[in-house]
PDB file of C-alpha atoms in Angstrom:
ATOM      1  CA  UNK S 122     186.512 -47.090 -68.979  1.00  0.00           C
ATOM      2  CA  UNK S 123     184.810 -47.396 -65.588  1.00  0.00           C
ATOM      3  CA  UNK S 124     182.894 -50.505 -66.706  1.00  0.00           C
ATOM      4  CA  UNK S 125     186.109 -52.128 -67.913  1.00  0.00           C
ATOM      5  CA  UNK S 126     187.744 -51.297 -64.596  1.00  0.00           C
ATOM      6  CA  UNK S 127     184.796 -52.826 -62.733  1.00  0.00           C
ATOM      7  CA  UNK S 128     184.966 -56.138 -64.589  1.00  0.00           C
ATOM      8  CA  UNK S 129     188.760 -56.228 -64.500  1.00  0.00           C
ATOM      9  CA  UNK S 130     188.899 -55.767 -60.736  1.00  0.00           C
ATOM     10  CA  UNK S 131     186.076 -58.284 -60.255  1.00  0.00           C
ATOM     11  CA  UNK S 132     187.918 -60.969 -62.227  1.00  0.00           C
ATOM     12  CA  UNK S 133     191.193 -60.254 -60.419  1.00  0.00           C
ATOM     13  CA  UNK S 134     189.577 -60.426 -56.986  1.00  0.00           C
ATOM     14  CA  UNK S 135     187.289 -63.416 -57.438  1.00  0.00           C
ATOM     15  CA  UNK S 136     188.678 -65.248 -60.478  1.00  0.00           C
ATOM     16  CA  UNK S 137     191.068 -67.612 -58.642  1.00  0.00           C
ATOM     17  CA  UNK S 138     188.480 -68.439 -55.970  1.00  0.00           C
ATOM     18  CA  UNK S 139     185.797 -69.044 -58.602  1.00  0.00           C
ATOM     19  CA  UNK S 140     188.144 -71.397 -60.454  1.00  0.00           C
ATOM     20  CA  UNK S 141     188.791 -73.341 -57.231  1.00  0.00           C
ATOM     21  CA  UNK S 142     185.053 -73.607 -56.656  1.00  0.00           C
ATOM     22  CA  UNK S 143     184.315 -74.841 -60.193  1.00  0.00           C
ATOM     23  CA  UNK S 144     187.079 -77.441 -60.347  1.00  0.00           C
ATOM     24  CA  UNK S 145     187.107 -78.763 -56.766  1.00  0.00           C
ATOM     25  CA  UNK S 146     183.734 -78.098 -55.136  1.00  0.00           C
ATOM     26  CA  UNK S 147     180.860 -77.525 -57.576  1.00  0.00           C
ATOM     27  CA  UNK S 148     180.289 -81.209 -58.361  1.00  0.00           C
ATOM     28  CA  UNK S 149     180.219 -82.358 -54.729  1.00  0.00           C
ATOM     29  CA  UNK S 150     176.994 -81.500 -52.813  1.00  0.00           C
ATOM     30  CA  UNK S 151     178.595 -82.144 -49.408  1.00  0.00           C
ATOM     31  CA  UNK S 152     181.444 -79.759 -50.189  1.00  0.00           C
ATOM     32  CA  UNK S 153     178.967 -77.075 -51.206  1.00  0.00           C
ATOM     33  CA  UNK S 154     177.247 -77.459 -47.823  1.00  0.00           C
ATOM     34  CA  UNK S 155     180.592 -77.117 -46.035  1.00  0.00           C
ATOM     35  CA  UNK S 156     181.410 -74.073 -48.173  1.00  0.00           C
ATOM     36  CA  UNK S 157     178.131 -72.430 -47.162  1.00  0.00           C
ATOM     37  CA  UNK S 158     178.855 -73.271 -43.521  1.00  0.00           C
ATOM     38  CA  UNK S 159     182.197 -71.483 -43.838  1.00  0.00           C
ATOM     39  CA  UNK S 160     180.440 -68.426 -45.282  1.00  0.00           C
ATOM     40  CA  UNK S 161     177.886 -68.497 -42.471  1.00  0.00           C
ATOM     41  CA  UNK S 162     180.486 -68.635 -39.711  1.00  0.00           C
ATOM     42  CA  UNK S 163     182.358 -65.692 -41.209  1.00  0.00           C
ATOM     43  CA  UNK S 164     179.091 -63.760 -41.203  1.00  0.00           C
ATOM     44  CA  UNK S 165     178.655 -64.628 -37.533  1.00  0.00           C
ATOM     45  CA  UNK S 166     182.095 -63.197 -36.797  1.00  0.00           C
ATOM     46  CA  UNK S 167     181.072 -60.026 -38.642  1.00  0.00           C
ATOM     47  CA  UNK S 168     177.871 -59.828 -36.600  1.00  0.00           C
ATOM     48  CA  UNK S 169     179.720 -60.027 -33.283  1.00  0.00           C
ATOM     49  CA  UNK S 170     182.312 -57.516 -34.491  1.00  0.00           C
ATOM     50  CA  UNK S 171     179.512 -55.126 -35.415  1.00  0.00           C
ATOM     51  CA  UNK S 172     177.826 -55.563 -32.031  1.00  0.00           C
ATOM     52  CA  UNK S 173     181.084 -54.788 -30.216  1.00  0.00           C
ATOM     53  CA  UNK S 174     181.688 -51.822 -32.532  1.00  0.00           C
ATOM     54  CA  UNK S 175     178.331 -50.317 -31.570  1.00  0.00           C
ATOM     55  CA  UNK S 176     178.636 -51.090 -27.853  1.00  0.00           C
ATOM     56  CA  UNK S 177     182.085 -49.538 -27.381  1.00  0.00           C
ATOM     57  CA  UNK S 178     181.042 -46.236 -28.949  1.00  0.00           C
ATOM     58  CA  UNK S 179     184.003 -44.119 -27.681  1.00  0.00           C
ATOM     59  CA  UNK S 180     186.322 -46.146 -29.932  1.00  0.00           C
ATOM     60  CA  UNK S 181     184.190 -45.999 -33.068  1.00  0.00           C
ATOM     61  CA  UNK S 182     186.562 -43.499 -34.659  1.00  0.00           C
ATOM     62  CA  UNK S 183     189.568 -45.810 -34.092  1.00  0.00           C
ATOM     63  CA  UNK S 184     189.764 -48.009 -37.179  1.00  0.00           C
ATOM     64  CA  UNK S 185     192.572 -50.094 -35.671  1.00  0.00           C
ATOM     65  CA  UNK S 186     190.262 -51.072 -32.814  1.00  0.00           C
ATOM     66  CA  UNK S 187     187.725 -52.491 -35.256  1.00  0.00           C
ATOM     67  CA  UNK S 188     190.360 -54.347 -37.278  1.00  0.00           C
ATOM     68  CA  UNK S 189     191.947 -56.030 -34.257  1.00  0.00           C
ATOM     69  CA  UNK S 190     188.696 -57.289 -32.800  1.00  0.00           C
ATOM     70  CA  UNK S 191     187.396 -58.300 -36.217  1.00  0.00           C
ATOM     71  CA  UNK S 192     190.428 -60.553 -36.671  1.00  0.00           C
ATOM     72  CA  UNK S 193     190.000 -62.024 -33.194  1.00  0.00           C
ATOM     73  CA  UNK S 194     186.332 -62.787 -33.791  1.00  0.00           C
ATOM     74  CA  UNK S 195     187.144 -64.385 -37.131  1.00  0.00           C
ATOM     75  CA  UNK S 196     189.683 -66.676 -35.517  1.00  0.00           C
ATOM     76  CA  UNK S 197     187.280 -67.584 -32.710  1.00  0.00           C
ATOM     77  CA  UNK S 198     184.639 -68.575 -35.230  1.00  0.00           C
ATOM     78  CA  UNK S 199     187.245 -70.420 -37.269  1.00  0.00           C
ATOM     79  CA  UNK S 200     187.757 -72.541 -34.174  1.00  0.00           C
ATOM     80  CA  UNK S 201     183.988 -72.944 -33.744  1.00  0.00           C
ATOM     81  CA  UNK S 202     183.555 -74.235 -37.280  1.00  0.00           C
ATOM     82  CA  UNK S 203     186.492 -76.582 -36.727  1.00  0.00           C
ATOM     83  CA  UNK S 204     184.737 -78.070 -33.693  1.00  0.00           C
ATOM     84  CA  UNK S 205     181.430 -78.294 -35.546  1.00  0.00           C
ATOM     85  CA  UNK S 206     182.872 -80.011 -38.610  1.00  0.00           C
ATOM     86  CA  UNK S 207     184.893 -82.460 -36.548  1.00  0.00           C
ATOM     87  CA  UNK S 208     181.796 -83.361 -34.510  1.00  0.00           C
ATOM     88  CA  UNK S 209     179.786 -83.756 -37.707  1.00  0.00           C
ATOM     89  CA  UNK S 210     182.518 -85.945 -39.162  1.00  0.00           C
ATOM     90  CA  UNK S 211     182.463 -88.166 -36.088  1.00  0.00           C
ATOM     91  CA  UNK S 212     178.688 -88.502 -36.385  1.00  0.00           C
ATOM     92  CA  UNK S 213     178.857 -89.421 -40.063  1.00  0.00           C
ATOM     93  CA  UNK S 214     181.493 -92.059 -39.365  1.00  0.00           C
ATOM     94  CA  UNK S 215     179.121 -93.916 -37.055  1.00  0.00           C
ATOM     95  CA  UNK S 216     177.088 -94.777 -40.159  1.00  0.00           C
ATOM     96  CA  UNK S 217     180.095 -95.612 -42.302  1.00  0.00           C
ATOM     97  CA  UNK S 218     182.167 -98.789 -42.439  1.00  0.00           C
ATOM     98  CA  UNK S 219     185.236 -96.961 -43.756  1.00  0.00           C
ATOM     99  CA  UNK S 220     187.528 -95.031 -41.369  1.00  0.00           C
ATOM    100  CA  UNK S 221     188.134 -91.329 -42.109  1.00  0.00           C
ATOM    101  CA  UNK S 222     191.333 -90.475 -43.957  1.00  0.00           C
ATOM    102  CA  UNK S 223     193.666 -87.528 -43.555  1.00  0.00           C
ATOM    103  CA  UNK S 224     192.788 -86.451 -47.091  1.00  0.00           C
ATOM    104  CA  UNK S 225     189.114 -86.140 -46.151  1.00  0.00           C
ATOM    105  CA  UNK S 226     189.963 -83.947 -43.166  1.00  0.00           C
ATOM    106  CA  UNK S 227     192.229 -81.704 -45.208  1.00  0.00           C
ATOM    107  CA  UNK S 228     189.561 -81.356 -47.893  1.00  0.00           C
ATOM    108  CA  UNK S 229     186.992 -80.306 -45.282  1.00  0.00           C
ATOM    109  CA  UNK S 230     189.416 -77.686 -43.964  1.00  0.00           C
ATOM    110  CA  UNK S 231     190.144 -76.430 -47.476  1.00  0.00           C
ATOM    111  CA  UNK S 232     186.476 -76.118 -48.465  1.00  0.00           C
ATOM    112  CA  UNK S 233     185.462 -74.396 -45.214  1.00  0.00           C
ATOM    113  CA  UNK S 234     188.402 -72.021 -45.581  1.00  0.00           C
ATOM    114  CA  UNK S 235     187.394 -71.120 -49.116  1.00  0.00           C
ATOM    115  CA  UNK S 236     183.893 -70.313 -47.862  1.00  0.00           C
ATOM    116  CA  UNK S 237     185.407 -68.214 -45.105  1.00  0.00           C
ATOM    117  CA  UNK S 238     187.517 -66.338 -47.626  1.00  0.00           C
ATOM    118  CA  UNK S 239     184.780 -65.865 -50.204  1.00  0.00           C
ATOM    119  CA  UNK S 240     182.472 -64.163 -47.751  1.00  0.00           C
ATOM    120  CA  UNK S 241     185.336 -62.042 -46.438  1.00  0.00           C
ATOM    121  CA  UNK S 242     186.223 -61.002 -49.981  1.00  0.00           C
ATOM    122  CA  UNK S 243     182.622 -60.214 -50.864  1.00  0.00           C
ATOM    123  CA  UNK S 244     182.264 -57.758 -47.991  1.00  0.00           C
ATOM    124  CA  UNK S 245     185.687 -56.193 -48.413  1.00  0.00           C
ATOM    125  CA  UNK S 246     185.345 -55.249 -52.095  1.00  0.00           C
ATOM    126  CA  UNK S 247     181.670 -54.937 -52.954  1.00  0.00           C
ATOM    127  CA  UNK S 248     181.493 -51.226 -52.082  1.00  0.00           C
ATOM    128  CA  UNK S 249     184.740 -50.533 -53.917  1.00  0.00           C
ATOM    129  CA  UNK S 250     183.399 -52.246 -57.035  1.00  0.00           C
ATOM    130  CA  UNK S 251     180.243 -50.163 -56.801  1.00  0.00           C
ATOM    131  CA  UNK S 252     182.375 -47.020 -56.908  1.00  0.00           C
ATOM    132  CA  UNK S 253     184.417 -48.368 -59.811  1.00  0.00           C
ATOM    133  CA  UNK S 254     181.446 -48.013 -62.153  1.00  0.00           C
ATOM    134  CA  UNK S 255     181.747 -44.240 -61.902  1.00  0.00           C
ATOM    135  CA  UNK S 256     181.275 -41.399 -62.174  1.00  0.00           C
ATOM    136  CA  UNK S 257     184.757 -39.952 -61.847  1.00  0.00           C
ATOM    137  CA  UNK S 258     188.270 -41.349 -61.986  1.00  0.00           C
ATOM    138  CA  UNK S 259     190.494 -42.321 -59.086  1.00  0.00           C
ATOM    139  CA  UNK S 260     193.564 -40.108 -58.894  1.00  0.00           C
ATOM    140  CA  UNK S 261     191.988 -36.935 -60.245  1.00  0.00           C
ATOM    141  CA  UNK S 262     192.475 -35.147 -56.895  1.00  0.00           C
ATOM    142  CA  UNK S 263     195.943 -36.514 -56.182  1.00  0.00           C
ATOM    143  CA  UNK S 264     194.927 -39.946 -54.826  1.00  0.00           C
ATOM    144  CA  UNK S 265     196.672 -43.050 -56.053  1.00  0.00           C
ATOM    145  CA  UNK S 266     195.321 -44.215 -59.433  1.00  0.00           C
ATOM    146  CA  UNK S 267     195.990 -47.816 -58.394  1.00  0.00           C
ATOM    147  CA  UNK S 268     193.387 -47.907 -55.629  1.00  0.00           C
ATOM    148  CA  UNK S 269     190.963 -50.270 -57.393  1.00  0.00           C
ATOM    149  CA  UNK S 270     193.736 -52.558 -58.618  1.00  0.00           C
ATOM    150  CA  UNK S 271     195.445 -52.819 -55.236  1.00  0.00           C
ATOM    151  CA  UNK S 272     192.075 -53.409 -53.529  1.00  0.00           C
ATOM    152  CA  UNK S 273     191.266 -56.241 -55.950  1.00  0.00           C
ATOM    153  CA  UNK S 274     194.683 -57.829 -55.520  1.00  0.00           C
ATOM    154  CA  UNK S 275     194.443 -57.611 -51.733  1.00  0.00           C
ATOM    155  CA  UNK S 276     190.968 -59.153 -51.781  1.00  0.00           C
ATOM    156  CA  UNK S 277     192.151 -62.079 -53.886  1.00  0.00           C
ATOM    157  CA  UNK S 278     195.105 -62.490 -51.524  1.00  0.00           C
ATOM    158  CA  UNK S 279     192.841 -62.602 -48.474  1.00  0.00           C
ATOM    159  CA  UNK S 280     190.502 -65.166 -50.042  1.00  0.00           C
ATOM    160  CA  UNK S 281     193.403 -67.503 -50.778  1.00  0.00           C
ATOM    161  CA  UNK S 282     195.022 -66.829 -47.419  1.00  0.00           C
ATOM    162  CA  UNK S 283     191.836 -67.782 -45.565  1.00  0.00           C
ATOM    163  CA  UNK S 284     191.758 -71.022 -47.552  1.00  0.00           C
ATOM    164  CA  UNK S 285     195.331 -71.976 -46.662  1.00  0.00           C
ATOM    165  CA  UNK S 286     195.077 -70.605 -43.130  1.00  0.00           C
ATOM    166  CA  UNK S 287     192.124 -72.891 -42.533  1.00  0.00           C
ATOM    167  CA  UNK S 288     194.141 -75.941 -43.573  1.00  0.00           C
ATOM    168  CA  UNK S 289     196.965 -74.981 -41.205  1.00  0.00           C
ATOM    169  CA  UNK S 290     194.561 -74.046 -38.393  1.00  0.00           C
ATOM    170  CA  UNK S 291     192.613 -77.316 -38.606  1.00  0.00           C
ATOM    171  CA  UNK S 292     195.857 -79.302 -38.716  1.00  0.00           C
ATOM    172  CA  UNK S 293     197.168 -77.404 -35.697  1.00  0.00           C
ATOM    173  CA  UNK S 294     193.976 -78.094 -33.746  1.00  0.00           C
ATOM    174  CA  UNK S 295     194.051 -81.790 -34.686  1.00  0.00           C
ATOM    175  CA  UNK S 296     197.684 -82.134 -33.631  1.00  0.00           C
ATOM    176  CA  UNK S 297     197.398 -79.767 -30.623  1.00  0.00           C
ATOM    177  CA  UNK S 298     200.128 -77.734 -32.316  1.00  0.00           C
ATOM    178  CA  UNK S 299     199.988 -74.265 -30.731  1.00  0.00           C
ATOM    179  CA  UNK S 300     202.639 -72.679 -33.042  1.00  0.00           C
ATOM    180  CA  UNK S 301     200.569 -73.590 -36.117  1.00  0.00           C
ATOM    181  CA  UNK S 302     197.475 -71.957 -34.655  1.00  0.00           C
ATOM    182  CA  UNK S 303     199.538 -68.959 -33.532  1.00  0.00           C
ATOM    183  CA  UNK S 304     200.992 -68.659 -37.029  1.00  0.00           C
ATOM    184  CA  UNK S 305     197.505 -68.277 -38.495  1.00  0.00           C
ATOM    185  CA  UNK S 306     196.295 -65.771 -35.904  1.00  0.00           C
ATOM    186  CA  UNK S 307     199.518 -63.751 -35.959  1.00  0.00           C
ATOM    187  CA  UNK S 308     199.797 -63.378 -39.710  1.00  0.00           C
ATOM    188  CA  UNK S 309     196.082 -62.720 -40.056  1.00  0.00           C
ATOM    189  CA  UNK S 310     196.522 -59.823 -37.662  1.00  0.00           C
ATOM    190  CA  UNK S 311     199.653 -58.610 -39.455  1.00  0.00           C
ATOM    191  CA  UNK S 312     198.157 -58.537 -42.947  1.00  0.00           C
ATOM    192  CA  UNK S 313     194.914 -57.020 -41.689  1.00  0.00           C
ATOM    193  CA  UNK S 314     196.902 -54.196 -40.128  1.00  0.00           C
ATOM    194  CA  UNK S 315     198.566 -53.581 -43.501  1.00  0.00           C
ATOM    195  CA  UNK S 316     195.159 -52.587 -44.834  1.00  0.00           C
ATOM    196  CA  UNK S 317     195.126 -49.689 -42.373  1.00  0.00           C
ATOM    197  CA  UNK S 318     197.621 -47.884 -44.588  1.00  0.00           C
ATOM    198  CA  UNK S 319     195.644 -45.189 -46.364  1.00  0.00           C
ATOM    199  CA  UNK S 320     195.630 -44.814 -49.226  1.00  0.00           C
ATOM    200  CA  UNK S 321     196.338 -48.476 -49.956  1.00  0.00           C
ATOM    201  CA  UNK S 322     199.635 -48.463 -51.851  1.00  0.00           C
ATOM    202  CA  UNK S 323     200.934 -51.038 -54.327  1.00  0.00           C
ATOM    203  CA  UNK S 324     203.909 -51.580 -51.992  1.00  0.00           C
ATOM    204  CA  UNK S 325     201.592 -53.186 -49.430  1.00  0.00           C
ATOM    205  CA  UNK S 326     200.785 -55.938 -51.925  1.00  0.00           C
ATOM    206  CA  UNK S 327     204.349 -57.295 -51.940  1.00  0.00           C
ATOM    207  CA  UNK S 328     204.548 -58.448 -48.281  1.00  0.00           C
ATOM    208  CA  UNK S 329     200.975 -59.768 -48.456  1.00  0.00           C
ATOM    209  CA  UNK S 330     201.734 -61.992 -51.436  1.00  0.00           C
ATOM    210  CA  UNK S 331     205.057 -63.080 -49.957  1.00  0.00           C
ATOM    211  CA  UNK S 332     203.161 -64.291 -46.880  1.00  0.00           C
ATOM    212  CA  UNK S 333     200.633 -65.948 -49.196  1.00  0.00           C
ATOM    213  CA  UNK S 334     203.392 -67.947 -50.898  1.00  0.00           C
ATOM    214  CA  UNK S 335     204.851 -69.032 -47.555  1.00  0.00           C
ATOM    215  CA  UNK S 336     201.416 -69.971 -46.216  1.00  0.00           C
ATOM    216  CA  UNK S 337     200.604 -71.910 -49.372  1.00  0.00           C
ATOM    217  CA  UNK S 338     203.863 -73.848 -49.123  1.00  0.00           C
ATOM    218  CA  UNK S 339     203.249 -74.699 -45.466  1.00  0.00           C
ATOM    219  CA  UNK S 340     199.678 -75.851 -46.144  1.00  0.00           C
ATOM    220  CA  UNK S 341     200.875 -77.942 -49.091  1.00  0.00           C
ATOM    221  CA  UNK S 342     203.501 -79.606 -46.924  1.00  0.00           C
ATOM    222  CA  UNK S 343     201.067 -80.317 -44.074  1.00  0.00           C
ATOM    223  CA  UNK S 344     198.612 -82.127 -46.336  1.00  0.00           C
ATOM    224  CA  UNK S 345     201.362 -84.454 -47.513  1.00  0.00           C
ATOM    225  CA  UNK S 346     202.640 -82.607 -50.543  1.00  0.00           C
ATOM    226  CA  UNK S 347     206.210 -82.949 -51.726  1.00  0.00           C
ATOM    227  CA  UNK S 348     208.509 -81.556 -54.386  1.00  0.00           C
ATOM    228  CA  UNK S 349     208.247 -84.829 -56.313  1.00  0.00           C
ATOM    229  CA  UNK S 350     204.458 -84.657 -56.368  1.00  0.00           C
ATOM    230  CA  UNK S 351     204.560 -81.043 -57.512  1.00  0.00           C
ATOM    231  CA  UNK S 352     207.035 -81.916 -60.250  1.00  0.00           C
ATOM    232  CA  UNK S 353     204.838 -84.800 -61.370  1.00  0.00           C
ATOM    233  CA  UNK S 354     201.848 -82.466 -61.568  1.00  0.00           C
ATOM    234  CA  UNK S 355     203.700 -79.787 -63.538  1.00  0.00           C
ATOM    235  CA  UNK S 356     205.160 -82.325 -65.963  1.00  0.00           C
ATOM    236  CA  UNK S 357     201.863 -84.263 -66.259  1.00  0.00           C
ATOM    237  CA  UNK S 358     203.439 -87.499 -65.098  1.00  0.00           C
ATOM    238  CA  UNK S 359     201.808 -90.152 -62.993  1.00  0.00           C
ATOM    239  CA  UNK S 360     202.047 -89.372 -59.297  1.00  0.00           C
ATOM    240  CA  UNK S 361     202.843 -92.982 -58.520  1.00  0.00           C
ATOM    241  CA  UNK S 362     206.206 -92.684 -60.244  1.00  0.00           C
ATOM    242  CA  UNK S 363     207.107 -89.395 -58.613  1.00  0.00           C
ATOM    243  CA  UNK S 364     205.834 -89.792 -55.076  1.00  0.00           C
ATOM    244  CA  UNK S 365     208.042 -90.836 -52.217  1.00  0.00           C
TER     245      UNK S 365
END
């Protein structure tokens, strides 16, 4: 039973992200490099969070302190990778005769965000998955029996949120749109604080996924998506007949 729970939670947490990687990134070497860069910058944010955690030793027992500054460091390094990728894009364009398109910029943001989310998800669930292999069963001493399931669902949510947040964040930086950047930082802080609820209850999943749907819709709209395009995709029609 514990082995089944391990694989089930693993597929729930990382299945959607793995599918995105296979279908949209795996065949493009440049996208893989950008994905790895996103992973690396998230690791840098973790490093600085850890350094601060060890320096400010009186607050080590305050989990909220660590969560708040972890979110802030992640958003700072999200901005750093934005600057790096935009500078790299400008350098590559000096050797290209074709001007950059908005689609290219959105794709870069999407791929970097997926890397950001994948590394975040790996660190947030790996220890939980290790415990899922046993021995013992969650809930035997009165704890919630849904701990592994809710942890996997929250991890998947965060991976996807980082992907869509990155699209919105990069767009906001390009357009100098402060509310868009504030939206990303604010909701990142909000959902991260939801994880402070112990034990993690299934009820915390509902607001997280509601925010995910809203964030996904906003990101889709910012990259030029429309209801007609979505309808054309779902009905397998040509986009040319359904686009505005």
